[in-house]
Coordinates of C-alpha atoms in Angstrom, one line a residue:
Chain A
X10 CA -14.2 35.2 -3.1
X11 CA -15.3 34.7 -6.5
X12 CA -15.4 32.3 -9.2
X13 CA -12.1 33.7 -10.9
X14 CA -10.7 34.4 -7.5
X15 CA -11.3 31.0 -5.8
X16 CA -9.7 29.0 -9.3
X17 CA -6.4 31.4 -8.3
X18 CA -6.5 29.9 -4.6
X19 CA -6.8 26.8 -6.1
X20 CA -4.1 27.3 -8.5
X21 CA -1.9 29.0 -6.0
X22 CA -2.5 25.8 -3.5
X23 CA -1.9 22.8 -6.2
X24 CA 2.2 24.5 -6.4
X25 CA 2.4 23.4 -3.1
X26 CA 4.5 20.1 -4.2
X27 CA 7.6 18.5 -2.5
X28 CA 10.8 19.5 -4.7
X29 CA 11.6 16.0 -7.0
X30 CA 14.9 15.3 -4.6
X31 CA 12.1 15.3 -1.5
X32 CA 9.9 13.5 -3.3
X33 CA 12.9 10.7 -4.5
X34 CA 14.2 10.5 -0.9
X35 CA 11.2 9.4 0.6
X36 CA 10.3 7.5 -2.3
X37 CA 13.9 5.8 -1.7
X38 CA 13.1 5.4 2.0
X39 CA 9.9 4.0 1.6
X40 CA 10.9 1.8 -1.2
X41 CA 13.4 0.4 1.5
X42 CA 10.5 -0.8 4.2
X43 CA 9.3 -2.5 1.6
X44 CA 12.3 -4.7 0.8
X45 CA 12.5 -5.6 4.6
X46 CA 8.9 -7.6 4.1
X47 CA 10.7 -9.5 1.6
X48 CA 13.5 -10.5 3.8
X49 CA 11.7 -11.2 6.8
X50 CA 8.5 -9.9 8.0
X51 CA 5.6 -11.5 9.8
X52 CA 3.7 -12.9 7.8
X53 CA 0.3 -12.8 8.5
X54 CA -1.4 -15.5 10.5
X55 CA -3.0 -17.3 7.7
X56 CA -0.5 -17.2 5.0
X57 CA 1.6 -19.0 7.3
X58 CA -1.0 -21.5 7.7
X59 CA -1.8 -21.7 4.1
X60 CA 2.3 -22.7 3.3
X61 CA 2.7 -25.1 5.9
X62 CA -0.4 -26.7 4.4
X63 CA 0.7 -26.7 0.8
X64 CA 3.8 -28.1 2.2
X65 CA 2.0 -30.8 4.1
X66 CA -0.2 -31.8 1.7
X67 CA 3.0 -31.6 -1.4
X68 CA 4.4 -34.3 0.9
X69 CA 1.2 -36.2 1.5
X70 CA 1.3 -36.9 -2.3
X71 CA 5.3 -37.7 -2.4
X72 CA 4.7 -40.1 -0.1
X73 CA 2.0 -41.8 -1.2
X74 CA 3.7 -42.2 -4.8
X75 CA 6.5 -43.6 -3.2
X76 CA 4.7 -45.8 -1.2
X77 CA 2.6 -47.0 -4.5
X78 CA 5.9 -47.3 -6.5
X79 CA 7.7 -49.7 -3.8
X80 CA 4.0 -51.8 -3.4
X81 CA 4.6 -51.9 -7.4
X82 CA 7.6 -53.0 -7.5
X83 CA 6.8 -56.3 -7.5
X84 CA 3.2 -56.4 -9.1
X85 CA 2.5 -59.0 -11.8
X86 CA -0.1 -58.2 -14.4
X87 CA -2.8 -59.6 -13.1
X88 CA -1.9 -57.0 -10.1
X89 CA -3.4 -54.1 -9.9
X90 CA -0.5 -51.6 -9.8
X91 CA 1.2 -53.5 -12.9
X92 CA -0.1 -50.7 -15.2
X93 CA 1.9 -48.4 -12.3
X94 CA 4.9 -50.4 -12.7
X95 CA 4.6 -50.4 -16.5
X96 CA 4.0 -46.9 -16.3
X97 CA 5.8 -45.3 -13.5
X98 CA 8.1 -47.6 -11.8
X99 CA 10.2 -48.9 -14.8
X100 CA 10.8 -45.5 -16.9
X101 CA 12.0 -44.4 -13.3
X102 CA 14.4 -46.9 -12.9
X103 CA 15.7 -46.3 -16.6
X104 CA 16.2 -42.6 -15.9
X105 CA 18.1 -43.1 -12.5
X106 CA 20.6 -45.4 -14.3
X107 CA 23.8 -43.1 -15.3
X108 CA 25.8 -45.1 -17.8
X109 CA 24.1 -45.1 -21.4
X110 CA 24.7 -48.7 -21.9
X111 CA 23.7 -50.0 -18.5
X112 CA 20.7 -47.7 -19.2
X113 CA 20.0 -50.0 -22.1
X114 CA 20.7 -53.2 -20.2
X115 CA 18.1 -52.2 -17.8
X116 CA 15.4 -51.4 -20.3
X117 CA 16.1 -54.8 -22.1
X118 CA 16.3 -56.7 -18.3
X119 CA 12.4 -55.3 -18.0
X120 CA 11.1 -56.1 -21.4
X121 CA 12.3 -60.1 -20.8
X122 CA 10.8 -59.9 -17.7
X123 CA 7.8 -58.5 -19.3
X124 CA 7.2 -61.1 -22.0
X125 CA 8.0 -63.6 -19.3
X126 CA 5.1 -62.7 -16.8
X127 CA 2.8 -62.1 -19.6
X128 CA 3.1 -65.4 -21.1
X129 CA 3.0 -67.3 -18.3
Chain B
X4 CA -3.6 -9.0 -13.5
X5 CA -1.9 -9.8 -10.8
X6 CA 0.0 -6.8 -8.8
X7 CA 2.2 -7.1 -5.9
X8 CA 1.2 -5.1 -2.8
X9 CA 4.9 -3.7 -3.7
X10 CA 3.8 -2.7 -6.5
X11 CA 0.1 -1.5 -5.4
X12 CA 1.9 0.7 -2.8
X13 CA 5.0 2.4 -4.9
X14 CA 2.3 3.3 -7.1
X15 CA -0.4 5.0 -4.5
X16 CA 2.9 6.8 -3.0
X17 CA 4.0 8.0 -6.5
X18 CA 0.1 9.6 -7.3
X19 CA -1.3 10.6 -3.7
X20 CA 2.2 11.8 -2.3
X21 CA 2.0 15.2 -3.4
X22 CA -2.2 15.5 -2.6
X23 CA -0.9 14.1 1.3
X24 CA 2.4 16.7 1.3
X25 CA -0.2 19.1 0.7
X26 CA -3.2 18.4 2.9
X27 CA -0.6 17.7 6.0
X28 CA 1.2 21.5 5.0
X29 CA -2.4 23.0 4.3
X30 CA -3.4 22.6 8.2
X31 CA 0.1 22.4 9.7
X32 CA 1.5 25.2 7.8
X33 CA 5.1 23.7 8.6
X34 CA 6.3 22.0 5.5
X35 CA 9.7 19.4 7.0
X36 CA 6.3 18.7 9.3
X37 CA 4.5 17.9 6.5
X38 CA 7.1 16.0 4.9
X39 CA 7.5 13.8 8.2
X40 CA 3.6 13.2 8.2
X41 CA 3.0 12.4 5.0
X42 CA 6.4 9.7 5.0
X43 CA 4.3 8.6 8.5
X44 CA 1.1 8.4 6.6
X45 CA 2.4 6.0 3.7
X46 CA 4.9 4.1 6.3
X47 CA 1.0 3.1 8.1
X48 CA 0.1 2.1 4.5
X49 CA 2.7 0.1 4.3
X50 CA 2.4 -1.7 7.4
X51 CA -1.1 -2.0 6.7
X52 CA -0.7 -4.3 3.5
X53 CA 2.2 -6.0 5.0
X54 CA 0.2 -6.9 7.7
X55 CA -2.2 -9.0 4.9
X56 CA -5.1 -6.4 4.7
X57 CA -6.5 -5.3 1.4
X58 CA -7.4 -1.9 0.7
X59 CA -10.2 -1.2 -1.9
X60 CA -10.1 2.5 -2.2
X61 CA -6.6 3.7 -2.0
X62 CA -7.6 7.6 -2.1
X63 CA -9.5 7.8 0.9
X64 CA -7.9 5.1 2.5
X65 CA -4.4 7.4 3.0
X66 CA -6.2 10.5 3.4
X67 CA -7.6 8.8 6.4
X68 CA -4.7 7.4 7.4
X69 CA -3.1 10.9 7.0
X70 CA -6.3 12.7 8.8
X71 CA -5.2 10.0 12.0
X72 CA -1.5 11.0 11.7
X73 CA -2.3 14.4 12.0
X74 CA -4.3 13.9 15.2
X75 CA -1.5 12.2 16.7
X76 CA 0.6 14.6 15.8
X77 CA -1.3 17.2 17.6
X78 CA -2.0 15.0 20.7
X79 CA 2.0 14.4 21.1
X80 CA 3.1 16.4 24.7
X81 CA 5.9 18.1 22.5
X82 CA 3.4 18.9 19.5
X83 CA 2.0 22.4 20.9
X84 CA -1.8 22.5 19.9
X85 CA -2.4 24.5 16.7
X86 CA -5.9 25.4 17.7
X87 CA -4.2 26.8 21.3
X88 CA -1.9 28.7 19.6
X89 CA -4.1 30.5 17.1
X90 CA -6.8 31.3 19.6
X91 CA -3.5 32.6 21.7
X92 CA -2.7 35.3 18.3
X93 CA -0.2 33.3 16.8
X94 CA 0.5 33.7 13.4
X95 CA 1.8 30.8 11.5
X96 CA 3.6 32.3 8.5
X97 CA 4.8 35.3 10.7
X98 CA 6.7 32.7 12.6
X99 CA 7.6 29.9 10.5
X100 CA 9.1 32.3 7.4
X101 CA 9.1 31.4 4.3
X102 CA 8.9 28.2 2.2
X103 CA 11.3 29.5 -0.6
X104 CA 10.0 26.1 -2.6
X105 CA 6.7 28.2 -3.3
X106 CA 5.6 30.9 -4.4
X107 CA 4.6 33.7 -1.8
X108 CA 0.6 33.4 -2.9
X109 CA 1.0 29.6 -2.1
X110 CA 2.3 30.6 1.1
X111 CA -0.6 33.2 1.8
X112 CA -3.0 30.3 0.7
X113 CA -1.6 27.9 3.1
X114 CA -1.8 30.6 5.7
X115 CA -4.8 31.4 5.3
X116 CA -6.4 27.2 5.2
X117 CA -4.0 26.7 8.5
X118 CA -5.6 29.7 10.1
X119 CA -9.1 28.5 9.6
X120 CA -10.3 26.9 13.2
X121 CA -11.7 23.6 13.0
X122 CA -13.4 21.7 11.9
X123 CA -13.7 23.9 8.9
X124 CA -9.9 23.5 8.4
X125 CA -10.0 20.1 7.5
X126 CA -13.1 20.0 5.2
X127 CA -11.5 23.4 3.3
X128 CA -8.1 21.4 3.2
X129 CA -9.4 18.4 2.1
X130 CA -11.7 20.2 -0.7
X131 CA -9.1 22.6 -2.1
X132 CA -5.7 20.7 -1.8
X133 CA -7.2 17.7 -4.1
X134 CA -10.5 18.9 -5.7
X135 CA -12.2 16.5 -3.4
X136 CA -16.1 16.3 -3.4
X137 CA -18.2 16.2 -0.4
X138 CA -19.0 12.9 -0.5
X139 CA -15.1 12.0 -1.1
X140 CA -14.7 14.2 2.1
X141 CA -17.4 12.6 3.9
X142 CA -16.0 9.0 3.1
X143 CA -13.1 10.6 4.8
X144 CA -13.4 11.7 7.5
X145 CA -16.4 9.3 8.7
X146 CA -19.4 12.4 8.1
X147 CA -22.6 12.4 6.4
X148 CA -22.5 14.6 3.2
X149 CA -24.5 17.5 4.2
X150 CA -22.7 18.3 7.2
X151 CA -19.5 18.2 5.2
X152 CA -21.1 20.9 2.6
X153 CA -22.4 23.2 5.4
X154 CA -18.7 23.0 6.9
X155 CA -16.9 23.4 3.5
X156 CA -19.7 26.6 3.0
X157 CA -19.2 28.3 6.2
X158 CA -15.3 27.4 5.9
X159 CA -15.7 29.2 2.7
X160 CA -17.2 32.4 4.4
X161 CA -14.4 32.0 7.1
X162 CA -11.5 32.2 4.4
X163 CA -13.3 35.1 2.6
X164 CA -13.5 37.0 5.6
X165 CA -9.8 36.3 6.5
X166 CA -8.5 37.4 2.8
X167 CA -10.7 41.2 3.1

Protein backbone atom coordinates (compact mmCIF):
# COMPACT_ATOMS: atom_id res chain seq x y z
CA UNK A 1 0.00 0.00 0.00
CA UNK A 2 1.37 3.27 -0.90
CA UNK A 3 1.52 6.67 0.30
CA UNK A 4 -1.45 7.81 -2.00
CA UNK A 5 -3.11 4.52 -1.34
CA UNK A 6 -2.87 4.40 2.48
CA UNK A 7 -4.22 8.48 2.75
CA UNK A 8 -7.54 6.73 0.69
CA UNK A 9 -7.78 4.02 3.52
CA UNK A 10 -7.54 6.63 5.81
CA UNK A 11 -9.96 8.82 4.15
CA UNK A 12 -12.36 5.95 3.42
CA UNK A 13 -12.14 4.98 7.38
CA UNK A 14 -12.64 8.65 8.98
CA UNK A 15 -16.59 8.38 7.01
CA UNK A 16 -17.16 5.81 9.33
CA UNK A 17 -19.27 8.36 11.71
CA UNK A 18 -22.60 7.67 13.56
CA UNK A 19 -25.57 9.43 11.46
CA UNK A 20 -26.33 12.94 13.68
CA UNK A 21 -29.92 11.24 15.02
CA UNK A 22 -27.36 8.32 16.47
CA UNK A 23 -25.14 10.54 17.58
CA UNK A 24 -28.12 12.96 19.40
CA UNK A 25 -29.71 9.89 20.95
CA UNK A 26 -26.99 8.74 22.83
CA UNK A 27 -25.92 12.13 23.46
CA UNK A 28 -29.69 12.52 24.96
CA UNK A 29 -29.21 9.25 26.90
CA UNK A 30 -26.08 10.03 28.30
CA UNK A 31 -26.88 13.48 29.01
CA UNK A 32 -29.66 11.81 31.14
CA UNK A 33 -27.17 9.61 33.60
CA UNK A 34 -25.85 12.62 34.24
CA UNK A 35 -28.84 14.45 35.61
CA UNK A 36 -29.38 11.42 37.93
CA UNK A 37 -25.91 12.48 39.91
CA UNK A 38 -27.51 15.64 40.42
CA UNK A 39 -30.63 14.20 42.03
CA UNK A 40 -29.08 11.69 44.05
CA UNK A 41 -25.98 9.86 43.60
CA UNK A 42 -23.35 8.70 46.03
CA UNK A 43 -21.30 11.03 46.69
CA UNK A 44 -17.96 10.08 47.18
CA UNK A 45 -16.63 9.31 50.53
CA UNK A 46 -14.85 12.55 51.23
CA UNK A 47 -17.16 15.04 49.80
CA UNK A 48 -19.47 13.80 52.19
CA UNK A 49 -17.09 14.33 54.87
CA UNK A 50 -16.00 17.62 53.61
CA UNK A 51 -20.01 19.04 53.83
CA UNK A 52 -20.76 17.65 57.11
CA UNK A 53 -17.67 19.48 58.19
CA UNK A 54 -18.44 22.82 56.63
CA UNK A 55 -21.78 22.40 58.23
CA UNK A 56 -20.30 21.59 61.62
CA UNK A 57 -17.96 24.08 61.70
CA UNK A 58 -20.81 26.99 60.06
CA UNK A 59 -22.53 26.14 63.25
CA UNK A 60 -19.48 26.19 65.47
CA UNK A 61 -19.29 29.93 64.59
CA UNK A 62 -23.35 30.53 64.94
CA UNK A 63 -23.07 29.40 68.17
CA UNK A 64 -20.36 31.02 69.42
CA UNK A 65 -21.77 34.46 68.20
CA UNK A 66 -24.78 33.79 69.84
CA UNK A 67 -23.30 32.73 72.85
CA UNK A 68 -20.96 36.15 72.74
CA UNK A 69 -24.12 38.25 71.96
CA UNK A 70 -26.23 36.90 75.10
CA UNK A 71 -22.70 37.18 77.49
CA UNK A 72 -22.96 40.91 75.86
CA UNK A 73 -26.01 41.67 76.62
CA UNK A 74 -25.31 42.99 79.63
CA UNK A 75 -21.66 44.21 79.41
CA UNK A 76 -20.84 47.77 80.76
CA UNK A 77 -17.99 49.56 79.16
CA UNK A 78 -15.52 48.86 81.14
CA UNK A 79 -16.48 45.09 80.02
CA UNK A 80 -14.89 43.64 77.51
CA UNK A 81 -17.60 42.68 75.10
CA UNK A 82 -19.18 46.37 75.43
CA UNK A 83 -17.50 47.28 72.04
CA UNK A 84 -19.68 43.77 70.98
CA UNK A 85 -22.72 45.15 72.34
CA UNK A 86 -22.11 48.57 70.79
CA UNK A 87 -21.27 46.93 67.78
CA UNK A 88 -23.25 43.84 67.30
CA UNK A 89 -25.77 43.39 69.88
CA UNK A 90 -27.72 46.75 69.64
CA UNK A 91 -27.90 47.28 65.68
CA UNK A 92 -29.41 43.64 66.02
CA UNK A 93 -31.98 44.47 68.23
CA UNK A 94 -32.89 47.61 66.15
CA UNK A 95 -33.19 45.51 63.03
CA UNK A 96 -35.47 42.70 64.65
CA UNK A 97 -37.95 45.46 65.79
CA UNK A 98 -40.87 45.64 63.07
CA UNK A 99 -42.72 48.79 63.70
CA UNK A 100 -40.74 52.01 62.40
CA UNK A 101 -41.48 54.01 65.40
CA UNK A 102 -40.88 51.41 68.05
CA UNK A 103 -37.68 50.88 65.96
CA UNK A 104 -36.89 54.40 66.90
CA UNK A 105 -37.90 54.04 70.53
CA UNK A 106 -35.46 51.34 70.78
CA UNK A 107 -32.50 53.06 69.28
CA UNK A 108 -33.25 56.17 71.58
CA UNK A 109 -33.87 53.48 74.85
CA UNK A 110 -29.99 52.46 74.02
CA UNK A 111 -28.38 55.79 73.46
CA UNK A 112 -29.90 56.93 77.26
CA UNK A 113 -28.59 53.92 78.49
CA UNK A 114 -25.47 54.63 76.79
CA UNK A 115 -24.75 58.19 78.09
CA UNK A 116 -25.85 56.80 81.38
CA UNK A 117 -23.18 53.93 81.85
CA UNK A 118 -20.60 56.15 80.32
CA UNK A 119 -20.92 58.86 82.70
CA UNK A 120 -21.16 57.10 85.64
CA UNK B 1 -11.97 28.35 35.06
CA UNK B 2 -13.92 26.26 36.74
CA UNK B 3 -15.85 23.36 34.69
CA UNK B 4 -18.29 20.96 35.97
CA UNK B 5 -17.46 17.23 35.47
CA UNK B 6 -21.00 17.67 33.56
CA UNK B 7 -19.64 19.77 31.56
CA UNK B 8 -15.96 18.02 31.22
CA UNK B 9 -17.91 14.90 30.17
CA UNK B 10 -20.68 16.29 27.52
CA UNK B 11 -17.73 17.79 25.99
CA UNK B 12 -15.23 14.50 25.71
CA UNK B 13 -18.51 12.63 24.48
CA UNK B 14 -19.24 15.41 21.81
CA UNK B 15 -15.26 15.17 20.35
CA UNK B 16 -14.13 11.42 21.05
CA UNK B 17 -17.65 9.86 20.19
CA UNK B 18 -17.16 9.46 16.68
CA UNK B 19 -13.08 8.36 17.09
CA UNK B 20 -14.75 5.48 19.84
CA UNK B 21 -17.88 4.60 17.23
CA UNK B 22 -15.10 4.00 14.97
CA UNK B 23 -12.39 2.17 16.80
CA UNK B 24 -15.32 -0.20 18.49
CA UNK B 25 -16.77 -0.80 14.43
CA UNK B 26 -13.02 -0.95 13.09
CA UNK B 27 -12.37 -4.45 15.14
CA UNK B 28 -16.04 -5.56 15.65
CA UNK B 29 -17.16 -4.86 12.16
CA UNK B 30 -20.85 -4.76 13.59
CA UNK B 31 -21.81 -1.16 13.82
CA UNK B 32 -25.48 -1.25 16.49
CA UNK B 33 -22.41 -3.28 18.29
CA UNK B 34 -20.42 -0.49 18.01
CA UNK B 35 -22.95 1.89 18.98
CA UNK B 36 -23.71 -0.15 22.19
CA UNK B 37 -19.90 -0.14 23.15
CA UNK B 38 -19.08 3.09 22.53
CA UNK B 39 -22.59 4.36 24.71
CA UNK B 40 -20.85 1.50 27.40
CA UNK B 41 -17.54 3.18 27.06
CA UNK B 42 -18.71 6.86 27.95
CA UNK B 43 -21.45 5.39 30.54
CA UNK B 44 -17.85 3.94 32.48
CA UNK B 45 -16.68 7.53 31.98
CA UNK B 46 -19.37 8.76 33.52
CA UNK B 47 -19.42 6.66 36.38
CA UNK B 48 -15.91 7.24 36.71
CA UNK B 49 -16.14 11.11 37.45
CA UNK B 50 -19.25 10.64 39.40
CA UNK B 51 -17.49 8.40 41.42
CA UNK B 52 -15.03 11.71 42.44
CA UNK B 53 -11.97 10.61 40.27
CA UNK B 54 -10.21 13.05 38.03
CA UNK B 55 -9.09 12.20 34.71
CA UNK B 56 -5.98 14.15 33.27
CA UNK B 57 -5.87 12.93 29.80
CA UNK B 58 -9.30 12.46 28.40
CA UNK B 59 -8.16 10.88 24.91
CA UNK B 60 -6.48 7.94 26.13
CA UNK B 61 -8.34 7.65 29.10
CA UNK B 62 -11.81 6.52 26.90
CA UNK B 63 -9.80 4.72 24.42
CA UNK B 64 -8.79 2.62 27.38
CA UNK B 65 -11.89 2.46 28.73
CA UNK B 66 -13.22 1.47 25.28
CA UNK B 67 -10.07 -1.05 24.69
CA UNK B 68 -11.65 -2.84 28.31
CA UNK B 69 -15.27 -2.74 27.00
CA UNK B 70 -14.23 -4.43 24.02
CA UNK B 71 -12.65 -7.25 26.01
CA UNK B 72 -15.64 -7.75 27.95
CA UNK B 73 -17.51 -7.79 25.16
CA UNK B 74 -15.60 -10.63 23.72
CA UNK B 75 -15.34 -12.59 27.05
CA UNK B 76 -19.40 -12.47 27.43
CA UNK B 77 -20.72 -16.49 26.98
CA UNK B 78 -23.20 -15.03 24.24
CA UNK B 79 -20.42 -12.81 22.58
CA UNK B 80 -18.95 -15.53 20.04
CA UNK B 81 -15.00 -14.96 19.84
CA UNK B 82 -14.10 -12.91 16.79
CA UNK B 83 -10.64 -14.34 16.62
CA UNK B 84 -12.58 -18.18 16.71
CA UNK B 85 -14.55 -17.24 14.08
CA UNK B 86 -12.10 -15.83 11.69
CA UNK B 87 -9.60 -18.60 12.22
CA UNK B 88 -13.00 -20.84 11.51
CA UNK B 89 -13.31 -18.76 7.66
CA UNK B 90 -15.82 -16.47 8.68
CA UNK B 91 -16.19 -13.53 6.89
CA UNK B 92 -17.46 -10.54 8.62
CA UNK B 93 -18.93 -8.29 5.83
CA UNK B 94 -20.13 -11.46 3.95
CA UNK B 95 -22.33 -12.01 6.90
CA UNK B 96 -23.14 -8.92 8.54
CA UNK B 97 -24.23 -7.00 4.91
CA UNK B 98 -24.06 -3.76 4.45
CA UNK B 99 -23.84 -0.57 6.58
CA UNK B 100 -25.89 1.56 4.03
CA UNK B 101 -24.64 4.79 6.45
CA UNK B 102 -21.19 4.33 4.53
CA UNK B 103 -19.78 4.17 1.70
CA UNK B 104 -18.87 0.59 0.32
CA UNK B 105 -14.86 1.46 0.45
CA UNK B 106 -15.54 2.34 4.23
CA UNK B 107 -17.00 -0.99 4.51
CA UNK B 108 -14.08 -2.79 2.63
CA UNK B 109 -11.72 -0.75 5.07
CA UNK B 110 -13.47 -1.85 8.04
CA UNK B 111 -13.36 -5.40 6.74
CA UNK B 112 -10.34 -5.50 6.11
CA UNK B 113 -8.91 -3.83 9.99
CA UNK B 114 -11.66 -6.44 11.62
CA UNK B 115 -10.04 -9.22 9.63
CA UNK B 116 -6.61 -8.48 10.82
CA UNK B 117 -5.73 -11.12 13.87
CA UNK B 118 -4.51 -9.69 16.92
CA UNK B 119 -2.80 -7.99 18.31
CA UNK B 120 -2.22 -6.25 15.12
CA UNK B 121 -5.89 -5.33 14.93
CA UNK B 122 -5.92 -3.12 17.69
CA UNK B 123 -2.67 -1.15 17.12
CA UNK B 124 -3.89 -0.75 13.08
CA UNK B 125 -7.39 0.36 14.54
CA UNK B 126 -6.16 2.44 16.96
CA UNK B 127 -3.49 4.14 14.41
CA UNK B 128 -5.81 4.57 11.49
CA UNK B 129 -9.30 5.29 12.97
CA UNK B 130 -7.81 8.55 14.87
CA UNK B 131 -4.33 9.26 13.43
CA UNK B 132 -3.00 8.07 16.73
CA UNK B 133 0.85 8.00 17.26
CA UNK B 134 2.69 5.11 18.72
CA UNK B 135 3.39 6.52 21.71
CA UNK B 136 -0.57 7.69 22.04
CA UNK B 137 -1.05 3.87 21.23
CA UNK B 138 1.34 2.77 23.64
CA UNK B 139 -0.19 5.05 26.52
CA UNK B 140 -3.12 3.05 25.51
CA UNK B 141 -3.00 0.16 25.64
CA UNK B 142 -0.25 -0.19 28.55
CA UNK B 143 2.97 -1.08 25.76
CA UNK B 144 6.29 0.30 25.26
CA UNK B 145 6.58 2.33 22.00
CA UNK B 146 8.62 0.03 19.96
CA UNK B 147 6.62 -2.85 20.28
CA UNK B 148 3.58 -0.81 19.30
CA UNK B 149 5.59 0.29 15.93
CA UNK B 150 6.73 -3.22 15.06
CA UNK B 151 2.89 -4.33 15.50
CA UNK B 152 1.42 -1.28 13.60
CA UNK B 153 4.46 -2.33 10.83
CA UNK B 154 3.73 -5.94 10.47
CA UNK B 155 -0.09 -5.03 10.87
CA UNK B 156 0.61 -2.87 7.95
CA UNK B 157 2.12 -5.81 5.84
CA UNK B 158 -0.83 -7.91 7.08
CA UNK B 159 -3.49 -5.44 5.61
CA UNK B 160 -1.39 -5.10 2.30
CA UNK B 161 -1.39 -8.58 1.79
CA UNK B 162 -5.22 -8.89 2.54
CA UNK B 163 -6.12 -5.88 -0.05
CA UNK B 164 -3.74 -7.93 -3.21
Amino acid sequence: MNELQTEQFTQSLNEVAMTPQERRTRRHMLHALTLTRTQSSPASFWAVVRSHLVVTALSGVLIFIGALGYSAHDAKPSDMLYGFRLAVNDPLQVALTRDEGARLQVRLDQINRQLSEETL
Amino acid sequence: MNVSIEEQFMSAYDRYADPIFRFCYAQIGQRDVALDLMQETFSRVWKYLADGHLIDEMRPFTYRTARNALIDYTRRPSAQSLDALLASGFDIADNYGIDPHISAQATEAIRHISNLEEPYREVVALRFVDDLMPREIAKIIGENENTVSVRITRGMQKLRESMK
